[in-house]
Amino acid sequence: FRSKMGIPDEFRCSITHEMMVDPVIASDNIIYERAAIRRWLQHGNNSPLTREILIPVFRSATTLQRRIMTFVKENLWNEKCTVEAREEITLFFDRQQELVQQSATVERESAHRFAQRVLDIANAQYDDRDCRTSLYMLALDCDGANSQILLHFCKHLMNIGRVLDAIKVLEQSEIRQAELTNLLGDAFVRQGQWLQAYESYHQASQMDPSVAIYHSNIGVCLYYQQKYTEAVEKYQHSLRLKEHPRTLYNLCLAYLAVGDSKKAEEAIRRAVGLKPLSNCYNLTLANILKESGDLDAALEHCVAVSIVKHSWDLHFTRIEILYALNRCDEAKKEIQHALQYFSPQDANYDRYMEMLVKVQSDRGATDTESIESAPK
């Protein structure tokens, strides 16, 4: 039976009438809030409900406690849940925090389990950012030495735009771990602080030299500091540990920056091999092939992906290649098809219209009618 408040009556203590945080079974086989029944017995030894004599020994009602936590998890952001119920759920967390912080009998293991439950709830995909922030902070209060809680909390802060707060939390934390130090580097990158990011990534790589992404991140910092040769070395080291398409793509960019288009092509081909449906990687390869004069091969990479997942940059490159191959009729059809998706205010509309004029002009056609018939 669910009360008007939206909270099942069985989750409430018979003494306080509040949702139970630490439910226990007394000798009368009735479940109470532990603190409430202890206070009751300080003034007498009779059961609040049956009036029988109670033995001051209690068993934890773990099954009910799990059901309460499940209810909280399912209903914290449930729109159908009443406002009063949500307020009571918030109070539930406040009382649980007080229990963990104030009770001298609560073992660290218990605090860790509760913190993990709160973390699981906070990690659920809900839109209430302030509530999630509060839950992460509650989990940290209960188990401040848990690096995973700190990691999730700082990622959350970065996701909601509070990057400076994430940096502050990570810098002030006494936990020293490679994954957290790498995250600090990510936060510095978000702020455009490349030197600080480099230092963090370097520290992370020293803490755990076996993790490829740490070395790859150092390469990114070096690249944006225009230290392209050093960036190449770091990307290569990362790839020796683990081959990843993003690292290969970054290696390709570094090779292009030092003017080695052949090695750039080799790197991006490996990236395409690992992730063949990536518009980004295929577009990069197509442009390299186009610059080298291998237009037919470049066109193949434009076709393969634009069918699967549309990318206007990739599509426009395809049109440029068709034009370079003097396949103007095909280019014109592609352009007119694409123009259906744009309004005249769209930046893509202007560049496609310019290309249409160019294609028709080179065909020696006045073709004003075709231009006027382009979708407006």
mmCIF file of C-alpha atoms in Angstrom:
data_model
loop_
_atom_site.group_PDB
_atom_site.id
_atom_site.type_symbol
_atom_site.label_atom_id
_atom_site.label_comp_id
_atom_site.label_asym_id
_atom_site.label_seq_id
_atom_site.Cartn_x
_atom_site.Cartn_y
_atom_site.Cartn_z
ATOM 1 C CA PHE A 1 0.000 0.000 0.000
ATOM 2 C CA ARG A 2 1.352 3.411 -0.935
ATOM 3 C CA SER A 3 0.436 6.432 1.125
ATOM 4 C CA LYS A 4 -0.713 9.789 -0.250
ATOM 5 C CA MET A 5 2.870 11.005 0.099
ATOM 6 C CA GLY A 6 3.954 8.500 -2.535
ATOM 7 C CA ILE A 7 6.151 6.523 -0.119
ATOM 8 C CA PRO A 8 5.100 2.909 0.650
ATOM 9 C CA ASP A 9 3.906 2.675 4.278
ATOM 10 C CA GLU A 10 6.127 -0.347 4.914
ATOM 11 C CA PHE A 11 9.166 1.892 4.363
ATOM 12 C CA ARG A 12 8.121 4.123 7.271
ATOM 13 C CA CYS A 13 9.083 3.680 10.902
ATOM 14 C CA SER A 14 6.104 3.045 13.193
ATOM 15 C CA ILE A 15 7.542 5.515 15.696
ATOM 16 C CA THR A 16 8.804 8.426 13.567
ATOM 17 C CA HIS A 17 6.564 7.802 10.514
ATOM 18 C CA GLU A 18 9.554 8.726 8.340
ATOM 19 C CA MET A 19 11.230 6.618 5.673
ATOM 20 C CA MET A 20 13.724 4.378 7.425
ATOM 21 C CA VAL A 21 17.447 4.797 6.901
ATOM 22 C CA ASP A 22 18.701 1.971 9.128
ATOM 23 C CA PRO A 23 15.763 -0.436 9.588
ATOM 24 C CA VAL A 24 16.035 -3.186 12.224
ATOM 25 C CA ILE A 25 13.797 -6.060 13.334
ATOM 26 C CA ALA A 26 12.927 -6.015 17.042
ATOM 27 C CA SER A 27 11.892 -9.017 19.170
ATOM 28 C CA ASP A 28 8.208 -8.220 18.464
ATOM 29 C CA ASN A 29 9.006 -8.957 14.752
ATOM 30 C CA ILE A 30 8.221 -5.366 13.806
ATOM 31 C CA ILE A 31 10.669 -3.232 11.834
ATOM 32 C CA TYR A 32 11.723 0.135 13.268
ATOM 33 C CA GLU A 33 14.330 2.805 12.606
ATOM 34 C CA ARG A 34 17.275 1.706 14.770
ATOM 35 C CA ALA A 35 17.815 5.107 16.404
ATOM 36 C CA ALA A 36 14.077 5.520 17.061
ATOM 37 C CA ILE A 37 13.554 2.169 18.815
ATOM 38 C CA ARG A 38 16.678 2.700 20.895
ATOM 39 C CA ARG A 39 15.345 6.066 22.080
ATOM 40 C CA TRP A 40 11.977 4.434 22.821
ATOM 41 C CA LEU A 41 13.551 1.804 25.014
ATOM 42 C CA GLN A 42 15.299 4.451 27.074
ATOM 43 C CA HIS A 43 11.872 5.288 28.537
ATOM 44 C CA GLY A 44 10.450 1.768 28.887
ATOM 45 C CA ASN A 45 10.740 -1.802 27.650
ATOM 46 C CA ASN A 46 7.332 -2.275 26.013
ATOM 47 C CA SER A 47 6.746 -2.553 22.272
ATOM 48 C CA PRO A 48 5.257 0.657 20.799
ATOM 49 C CA LEU A 49 2.656 -1.422 18.937
ATOM 50 C CA THR A 50 2.036 -4.732 20.738
ATOM 51 C CA ARG A 51 2.991 -3.541 24.259
ATOM 52 C CA GLU A 52 4.898 -6.786 24.821
ATOM 53 C CA ILE A 53 8.257 -6.736 26.574
ATOM 54 C CA LEU A 54 11.078 -6.072 24.123
ATOM 55 C CA ILE A 55 14.564 -7.547 24.271
ATOM 56 C CA PRO A 56 17.073 -4.791 23.372
ATOM 57 C CA VAL A 57 18.675 -6.847 20.615
ATOM 58 C CA PHE A 58 17.998 -6.056 16.959
ATOM 59 C CA ARG A 59 18.642 -7.626 13.574
ATOM 60 C CA SER A 60 19.333 -5.482 10.503
ATOM 61 C CA ALA A 61 16.462 -5.616 8.000
ATOM 62 C CA THR A 62 18.794 -5.802 5.017
ATOM 63 C CA THR A 63 16.153 -6.985 2.545
ATOM 64 C CA LEU A 64 13.896 -4.032 3.333
ATOM 65 C CA GLN A 65 16.854 -1.681 3.246
ATOM 66 C CA ARG A 66 17.695 -2.835 -0.273
ATOM 67 C CA ARG A 67 14.086 -2.338 -1.340
ATOM 68 C CA ILE A 68 14.125 1.194 0.077
ATOM 69 C CA MET A 69 17.305 2.029 -1.821
ATOM 70 C CA THR A 70 15.825 0.587 -5.018
ATOM 71 C CA PHE A 71 12.693 2.709 -4.529
ATOM 72 C CA VAL A 72 14.816 5.810 -3.989
ATOM 73 C CA LYS A 73 16.875 5.089 -7.111
ATOM 74 C CA GLU A 74 13.790 4.551 -9.268
ATOM 75 C CA ASN A 75 11.791 7.509 -7.991
ATOM 76 C CA LEU A 76 14.298 10.260 -7.227
ATOM 77 C CA TRP A 77 13.808 11.787 -10.697
ATOM 78 C CA ASN A 78 10.449 10.175 -11.470
ATOM 79 C CA GLU A 79 8.067 12.855 -12.741
ATOM 80 C CA LYS A 80 5.103 10.835 -11.460
ATOM 81 C CA CYS A 81 6.479 10.940 -7.928
ATOM 82 C CA THR A 82 4.812 13.616 -5.785
ATOM 83 C CA VAL A 83 6.699 16.729 -4.720
ATOM 84 C CA GLU A 84 6.263 15.671 -1.088
ATOM 85 C CA ALA A 85 7.780 12.281 -1.842
ATOM 86 C CA ARG A 86 10.792 13.859 -3.509
ATOM 87 C CA GLU A 87 11.307 16.118 -0.496
ATOM 88 C CA GLU A 88 11.134 13.114 1.798
ATOM 89 C CA ILE A 89 13.649 11.243 -0.359
ATOM 90 C CA THR A 90 15.994 14.236 -0.037
ATOM 91 C CA LEU A 91 15.559 14.149 3.735
ATOM 92 C CA PHE A 92 16.306 10.436 3.599
ATOM 93 C CA PHE A 93 19.745 11.191 2.173
ATOM 94 C CA ASP A 94 20.330 13.875 4.822
ATOM 95 C CA ARG A 95 19.540 11.393 7.613
ATOM 96 C CA GLN A 96 21.706 8.723 6.005
ATOM 97 C CA GLN A 97 24.598 11.183 5.893
ATOM 98 C CA GLU A 98 24.094 12.074 9.551
ATOM 99 C CA LEU A 99 24.055 8.383 10.405
ATOM 100 C CA VAL A 100 27.365 7.787 8.669
ATOM 101 C CA GLN A 101 29.042 10.881 10.088
ATOM 102 C CA GLN A 102 27.766 10.831 13.665
ATOM 103 C CA SER A 103 27.386 7.199 14.634
ATOM 104 C CA ALA A 104 30.571 5.902 16.256
ATOM 105 C CA THR A 105 29.479 2.326 15.627
ATOM 106 C CA VAL A 106 29.300 2.623 11.835
ATOM 107 C CA GLU A 107 32.265 0.804 10.339
ATOM 108 C CA ARG A 108 34.120 2.129 7.308
ATOM 109 C CA GLU A 109 32.895 -0.850 5.295
ATOM 110 C CA SER A 110 29.323 0.299 5.858
ATOM 111 C CA ALA A 111 30.179 3.836 4.812
ATOM 112 C CA HIS A 112 31.861 2.515 1.680
ATOM 113 C CA ARG A 113 28.812 0.418 0.727
ATOM 114 C CA PHE A 114 26.462 3.346 1.204
ATOM 115 C CA ALA A 115 28.748 5.658 -0.771
ATOM 116 C CA GLN A 116 28.776 3.132 -3.608
ATOM 117 C CA ARG A 117 24.968 2.978 -3.616
ATOM 118 C CA VAL A 118 24.759 6.768 -3.787
ATOM 119 C CA LEU A 119 27.348 6.766 -6.583
ATOM 120 C CA ASP A 120 25.262 4.277 -8.565
ATOM 121 C CA ILE A 121 22.228 6.542 -8.244
ATOM 122 C CA ALA A 122 24.190 9.661 -9.213
ATOM 123 C CA ASN A 123 25.638 7.930 -12.278
ATOM 124 C CA ALA A 124 22.166 7.178 -13.623
ATOM 125 C CA GLN A 125 21.304 9.183 -16.734
ATOM 126 C CA TYR A 126 19.062 11.920 -15.340
ATOM 127 C CA ASP A 127 18.830 15.611 -16.122
ATOM 128 C CA ASP A 128 18.757 17.107 -12.618
ATOM 129 C CA ARG A 129 22.350 18.331 -12.540
ATOM 130 C CA ASP A 130 22.144 20.023 -9.136
ATOM 131 C CA CYS A 131 20.750 16.891 -7.536
ATOM 132 C CA ARG A 132 23.469 14.751 -9.115
ATOM 133 C CA THR A 133 26.103 17.173 -7.836
ATOM 134 C CA SER A 134 24.687 16.873 -4.310
ATOM 135 C CA LEU A 135 24.687 13.073 -4.535
ATOM 136 C CA TYR A 136 28.329 12.966 -5.630
ATOM 137 C CA MET A 137 29.260 15.277 -2.755
ATOM 138 C CA LEU A 138 27.333 13.070 -0.338
ATOM 139 C CA ALA A 139 29.178 10.004 -1.614
ATOM 140 C CA LEU A 140 32.502 11.809 -1.159
ATOM 141 C CA ASP A 141 31.554 12.846 2.380
ATOM 142 C CA CYS A 142 30.885 9.216 3.226
ATOM 143 C CA ASP A 143 33.983 7.793 1.539
ATOM 144 C CA GLY A 144 36.401 10.562 0.694
ATOM 145 C CA ALA A 145 39.273 8.171 -0.018
ATOM 146 C CA ASN A 146 37.402 6.475 -2.865
ATOM 147 C CA SER A 147 39.185 7.507 -6.061
ATOM 148 C CA GLN A 148 36.333 6.319 -8.296
ATOM 149 C CA ILE A 149 33.845 8.602 -6.557
ATOM 150 C CA LEU A 150 36.239 11.528 -6.994
ATOM 151 C CA LEU A 151 36.751 10.602 -10.645
ATOM 152 C CA HIS A 152 33.003 10.466 -11.378
ATOM 153 C CA PHE A 153 32.376 13.700 -9.470
ATOM 154 C CA CYS A 154 35.039 15.661 -11.372
ATOM 155 C CA LYS A 155 33.892 14.274 -14.730
ATOM 156 C CA HIS A 156 30.387 15.421 -13.816
ATOM 157 C CA LEU A 157 31.650 18.913 -12.941
ATOM 158 C CA MET A 158 33.435 19.115 -16.295
ATOM 159 C CA ASN A 159 30.344 17.894 -18.159
ATOM 160 C CA ILE A 160 28.193 20.668 -16.664
ATOM 161 C CA GLY A 161 30.771 23.334 -17.458
ATOM 162 C CA ARG A 162 32.301 23.699 -13.985
ATOM 163 C CA VAL A 163 35.821 22.950 -15.221
ATOM 164 C CA LEU A 164 37.544 25.311 -12.793
ATOM 165 C CA ASP A 165 35.772 23.621 -9.883
ATOM 166 C CA ALA A 166 36.960 20.228 -11.156
ATOM 167 C CA ILE A 167 40.534 21.526 -11.333
ATOM 168 C CA LYS A 168 40.269 22.874 -7.792
ATOM 169 C CA VAL A 169 38.895 19.599 -6.411
ATOM 170 C CA LEU A 170 41.560 17.507 -8.163
ATOM 171 C CA GLU A 171 44.429 19.780 -7.109
ATOM 172 C CA GLN A 172 43.285 19.815 -3.476
ATOM 173 C CA SER A 173 42.685 16.066 -3.281
ATOM 174 C CA GLU A 174 45.178 13.969 -1.323
ATOM 175 C CA ILE A 175 44.511 11.008 -3.623
ATOM 176 C CA ARG A 176 47.378 10.551 -6.076
ATOM 177 C CA GLN A 177 46.379 8.264 -8.917
ATOM 178 C CA ALA A 178 47.266 8.193 -12.610
ATOM 179 C CA GLU A 179 43.660 8.256 -13.810
ATOM 180 C CA LEU A 180 42.836 11.319 -11.698
ATOM 181 C CA THR A 181 46.032 13.098 -12.786
ATOM 182 C CA ASN A 182 45.152 12.397 -16.417
ATOM 183 C CA LEU A 183 41.678 13.844 -15.818
ATOM 184 C CA LEU A 184 43.305 16.973 -14.398
ATOM 185 C CA GLY A 185 45.189 17.233 -17.689
ATOM 186 C CA ASP A 186 41.869 16.945 -19.562
ATOM 187 C CA ALA A 187 40.484 19.806 -17.458
ATOM 188 C CA PHE A 188 43.494 22.002 -18.253
ATOM 189 C CA VAL A 189 42.992 21.256 -21.967
ATOM 190 C CA ARG A 190 39.396 22.457 -21.673
ATOM 191 C CA GLN A 191 40.800 25.738 -20.346
ATOM 192 C CA GLY A 192 43.437 25.937 -23.084
ATOM 193 C CA GLN A 193 46.237 25.639 -20.520
ATOM 194 C CA TRP A 194 48.542 23.409 -22.550
ATOM 195 C CA LEU A 195 51.640 23.649 -20.357
ATOM 196 C CA GLN A 196 49.715 22.618 -17.227
ATOM 197 C CA ALA A 197 47.996 19.862 -19.203
ATOM 198 C CA TYR A 198 51.380 18.584 -20.393
ATOM 199 C CA GLU A 199 52.677 18.438 -16.803
ATOM 200 C CA SER A 200 49.602 16.492 -15.632
ATOM 201 C CA TYR A 201 49.740 14.016 -18.519
ATOM 202 C CA HIS A 202 53.476 13.565 -17.967
ATOM 203 C CA GLN A 203 52.908 12.807 -14.269
ATOM 204 C CA ALA A 204 50.161 10.320 -15.165
ATOM 205 C CA SER A 205 52.477 8.550 -17.614
ATOM 206 C CA GLN A 206 55.143 8.275 -14.914
ATOM 207 C CA MET A 207 52.644 6.845 -12.422
ATOM 208 C CA ASP A 208 51.515 4.202 -14.913
ATOM 209 C CA PRO A 209 53.757 4.007 -18.008
ATOM 210 C CA SER A 210 51.726 1.101 -19.441
ATOM 211 C CA VAL A 211 48.649 3.193 -20.304
ATOM 212 C CA ALA A 212 48.776 4.256 -23.953
ATOM 213 C CA ILE A 213 46.322 7.169 -23.707
ATOM 214 C CA TYR A 214 48.570 9.065 -21.272
ATOM 215 C CA HIS A 215 51.411 9.150 -23.823
ATOM 216 C CA SER A 216 48.980 10.040 -26.612
ATOM 217 C CA ASN A 217 47.678 12.969 -24.557
ATOM 218 C CA ILE A 218 51.238 14.229 -24.123
ATOM 219 C CA GLY A 219 51.536 14.097 -27.909
ATOM 220 C CA VAL A 220 48.435 16.272 -28.284
ATOM 221 C CA CYS A 221 49.944 18.893 -25.963
ATOM 222 C CA LEU A 222 53.206 18.870 -27.909
ATOM 223 C CA TYR A 223 51.295 19.197 -31.190
ATOM 224 C CA TYR A 224 49.421 22.284 -30.010
ATOM 225 C CA GLN A 225 52.725 23.756 -28.849
ATOM 226 C CA GLN A 226 53.931 23.190 -32.467
ATOM 227 C CA LYS A 227 56.500 20.622 -31.348
ATOM 228 C CA TYR A 228 55.485 18.272 -34.125
ATOM 229 C CA THR A 229 58.523 15.968 -34.181
ATOM 230 C CA GLU A 230 58.254 15.329 -30.436
ATOM 231 C CA ALA A 231 54.522 14.754 -30.863
ATOM 232 C CA VAL A 232 55.231 12.098 -33.498
ATOM 233 C CA GLU A 233 57.551 10.290 -31.067
ATOM 234 C CA LYS A 234 54.926 10.279 -28.307
ATOM 235 C CA TYR A 235 52.178 9.019 -30.630
ATOM 236 C CA GLN A 236 54.456 6.229 -31.841
ATOM 237 C CA HIS A 237 55.238 5.239 -28.256
ATOM 238 C CA SER A 238 51.521 5.199 -27.447
ATOM 239 C CA LEU A 239 50.811 3.010 -30.484
ATOM 240 C CA ARG A 240 53.453 0.516 -29.426
ATOM 241 C CA LEU A 241 51.472 0.040 -26.212
ATOM 242 C CA LYS A 242 48.034 -0.041 -27.859
ATOM 243 C CA GLU A 243 46.858 0.758 -31.371
ATOM 244 C CA HIS A 244 43.982 3.217 -31.275
ATOM 245 C CA PRO A 245 42.373 4.959 -34.286
ATOM 246 C CA ARG A 246 42.338 8.375 -32.620
ATOM 247 C CA THR A 247 46.074 8.179 -31.900
ATOM 248 C CA LEU A 248 46.702 7.162 -35.522
ATOM 249 C CA TYR A 249 44.630 10.144 -36.690
ATOM 250 C CA ASN A 250 46.658 12.474 -34.458
ATOM 251 C CA LEU A 251 49.859 10.900 -35.767
ATOM 252 C CA CYS A 252 48.656 11.594 -39.302
ATOM 253 C CA LEU A 253 48.123 15.287 -38.466
ATOM 254 C CA ALA A 254 51.595 15.491 -36.922
ATOM 255 C CA TYR A 255 53.163 13.933 -40.028
ATOM 256 C CA LEU A 256 51.304 16.431 -42.216
ATOM 257 C CA ALA A 257 52.620 19.240 -40.023
ATOM 258 C CA VAL A 258 56.211 18.125 -40.654
ATOM 259 C CA GLY A 259 55.510 17.665 -44.369
ATOM 260 C CA ASP A 260 55.638 13.851 -44.532
ATOM 261 C CA SER A 261 52.458 13.109 -46.483
ATOM 262 C CA LYS A 262 53.469 9.509 -47.230
ATOM 263 C CA LYS A 263 53.688 8.535 -43.556
ATOM 264 C CA ALA A 264 50.557 10.595 -42.882
ATOM 265 C CA GLU A 265 48.702 8.493 -45.462
ATOM 266 C CA GLU A 266 49.995 5.258 -43.874
ATOM 267 C CA ALA A 267 48.814 6.366 -40.427
ATOM 268 C CA ILE A 268 45.342 7.433 -41.542
ATOM 269 C CA ARG A 269 44.894 4.227 -43.574
ATOM 270 C CA ARG A 270 45.528 2.258 -40.394
ATOM 271 C CA ALA A 271 42.944 4.415 -38.595
ATOM 272 C CA VAL A 272 40.375 3.782 -41.343
ATOM 273 C CA GLY A 273 41.143 0.070 -41.113
ATOM 274 C CA LEU A 274 40.290 0.115 -37.398
ATOM 275 C CA LYS A 275 37.229 2.352 -37.811
ATOM 276 C CA PRO A 276 36.053 2.168 -41.433
ATOM 277 C CA LEU A 277 32.802 4.099 -40.894
ATOM 278 C CA SER A 278 34.457 7.221 -39.490
ATOM 279 C CA ASN A 279 33.662 10.288 -41.591
ATOM 280 C CA CYS A 280 36.579 12.144 -40.045
ATOM 281 C CA TYR A 281 39.196 9.523 -40.897
ATOM 282 C CA ASN A 282 37.868 8.886 -44.410
ATOM 283 C CA LEU A 283 37.655 12.610 -45.124
ATOM 284 C CA THR A 284 41.272 13.063 -44.026
ATOM 285 C CA LEU A 285 42.410 10.161 -46.195
ATOM 286 C CA ALA A 286 40.377 11.434 -49.157
ATOM 287 C CA ASN A 287 41.987 14.879 -48.897
ATOM 288 C CA ILE A 288 45.482 13.396 -48.707
ATOM 289 C CA LEU A 289 44.802 11.246 -51.777
ATOM 290 C CA LYS A 290 43.287 14.235 -53.584
ATOM 291 C CA GLU A 291 46.383 16.338 -52.876
ATOM 292 C CA SER A 292 48.607 13.527 -54.147
ATOM 293 C CA GLY A 293 46.592 13.346 -57.399
ATOM 294 C CA ASP A 294 45.033 9.929 -56.795
ATOM 295 C CA LEU A 295 41.491 11.191 -57.401
ATOM 296 C CA ASP A 296 39.835 7.840 -58.090
ATOM 297 C CA ALA A 297 41.058 6.397 -54.771
ATOM 298 C CA ALA A 298 40.016 9.580 -52.980
ATOM 299 C CA LEU A 299 36.519 9.317 -54.465
ATOM 300 C CA GLU A 300 36.161 5.743 -53.165
ATOM 301 C CA HIS A 301 36.574 6.937 -49.581
ATOM 302 C CA CYS A 302 33.986 9.665 -50.071
ATOM 303 C CA VAL A 303 31.421 7.196 -51.431
ATOM 304 C CA ALA A 304 31.850 4.472 -48.812
ATOM 305 C CA VAL A 305 30.969 6.634 -45.842
ATOM 306 C CA SER A 306 28.539 9.246 -47.118
ATOM 307 C CA ILE A 307 26.047 6.443 -47.783
ATOM 308 C CA VAL A 308 26.279 5.150 -44.203
ATOM 309 C CA LYS A 309 26.424 8.395 -42.266
ATOM 310 C CA HIS A 310 26.008 11.755 -43.936
ATOM 311 C CA SER A 311 28.771 14.316 -43.579
ATOM 312 C CA TRP A 312 28.485 17.500 -45.610
ATOM 313 C CA ASP A 313 32.246 18.110 -45.516
ATOM 314 C CA LEU A 314 32.831 14.636 -46.885
ATOM 315 C CA HIS A 315 30.068 15.087 -49.454
ATOM 316 C CA PHE A 316 31.483 18.411 -50.607
ATOM 317 C CA THR A 317 34.927 16.836 -50.997
ATOM 318 C CA ARG A 318 33.278 14.188 -53.168
ATOM 319 C CA ILE A 319 31.835 16.920 -55.401
ATOM 320 C CA GLU A 320 35.229 18.631 -55.657
ATOM 321 C CA ILE A 321 36.795 15.352 -56.773
ATOM 322 C CA LEU A 322 34.049 14.717 -59.339
ATOM 323 C CA TYR A 323 34.666 18.207 -60.679
ATOM 324 C CA ALA A 324 38.429 17.584 -60.838
ATOM 325 C CA LEU A 325 37.739 14.363 -62.770
ATOM 326 C CA ASN A 326 35.583 16.366 -65.241
ATOM 327 C CA ARG A 327 32.507 14.380 -64.201
ATOM 328 C CA CYS A 328 30.488 17.584 -64.104
ATOM 329 C CA ASP A 329 27.054 16.060 -64.715
ATOM 330 C CA GLU A 330 27.454 13.846 -61.623
ATOM 331 C CA ALA A 331 28.764 16.778 -59.592
ATOM 332 C CA LYS A 332 25.793 18.895 -60.639
ATOM 333 C CA LYS A 333 23.290 16.202 -59.608
ATOM 334 C CA GLU A 334 25.023 15.795 -56.240
ATOM 335 C CA ILE A 335 24.897 19.541 -55.640
ATOM 336 C CA GLN A 336 21.219 19.887 -56.545
ATOM 337 C CA HIS A 337 20.386 16.950 -54.299
ATOM 338 C CA ALA A 338 22.290 18.502 -51.373
ATOM 339 C CA LEU A 339 20.652 21.932 -51.815
ATOM 340 C CA GLN A 340 17.308 20.407 -50.830
ATOM 341 C CA TYR A 341 18.586 20.173 -47.252
ATOM 342 C CA PHE A 342 19.663 23.810 -46.818
ATOM 343 C CA SER A 343 17.934 27.144 -46.448
ATOM 344 C CA PRO A 344 19.485 30.227 -48.127
ATOM 345 C CA GLN A 345 20.685 31.349 -44.678
ATOM 346 C CA ASP A 346 22.770 28.204 -44.227
ATOM 347 C CA ALA A 347 26.534 28.530 -44.806
ATOM 348 C CA ASN A 348 26.458 25.236 -46.693
ATOM 349 C CA TYR A 349 23.927 26.697 -49.127
ATOM 350 C CA ASP A 350 26.366 29.407 -50.231
ATOM 351 C CA ARG A 351 29.319 27.090 -50.829
ATOM 352 C CA TYR A 352 27.182 24.560 -52.736
ATOM 353 C CA MET A 353 25.688 27.329 -54.890
ATOM 354 C CA GLU A 354 29.179 28.677 -55.627
ATOM 355 C CA MET A 355 30.268 25.187 -56.636
ATOM 356 C CA LEU A 356 27.193 24.801 -58.852
ATOM 357 C CA VAL A 357 28.035 28.026 -60.697
ATOM 358 C CA LYS A 358 31.632 26.853 -61.086
ATOM 359 C CA VAL A 359 30.604 23.423 -62.434
ATOM 360 C CA GLN A 360 28.173 24.903 -64.964
ATOM 361 C CA SER A 361 30.596 27.608 -66.025
ATOM 362 C CA ASP A 362 33.342 25.106 -66.775
ATOM 363 C CA ARG A 363 30.908 23.021 -68.812
ATOM 364 C CA GLY A 364 30.449 26.066 -71.010
ATOM 365 C CA ALA A 365 26.760 26.211 -70.166
ATOM 366 C CA THR A 366 24.776 29.317 -69.610
ATOM 367 C CA ASP A 367 22.395 27.063 -67.702
ATOM 368 C CA THR A 368 20.766 29.959 -65.886
ATOM 369 C CA GLU A 369 17.615 27.912 -65.755
ATOM 370 C CA SER A 370 19.324 25.197 -63.681
ATOM 371 C CA ILE A 371 20.638 27.707 -61.183
ATOM 372 C CA GLU A 372 17.258 29.374 -60.857
ATOM 373 C CA SER A 373 15.624 25.982 -60.343
ATOM 374 C CA ALA A 374 17.896 25.161 -57.405
ATOM 375 C CA PRO A 375 15.864 24.793 -54.172
ATOM 376 C CA LYS A 376 15.386 28.043 -52.284
#
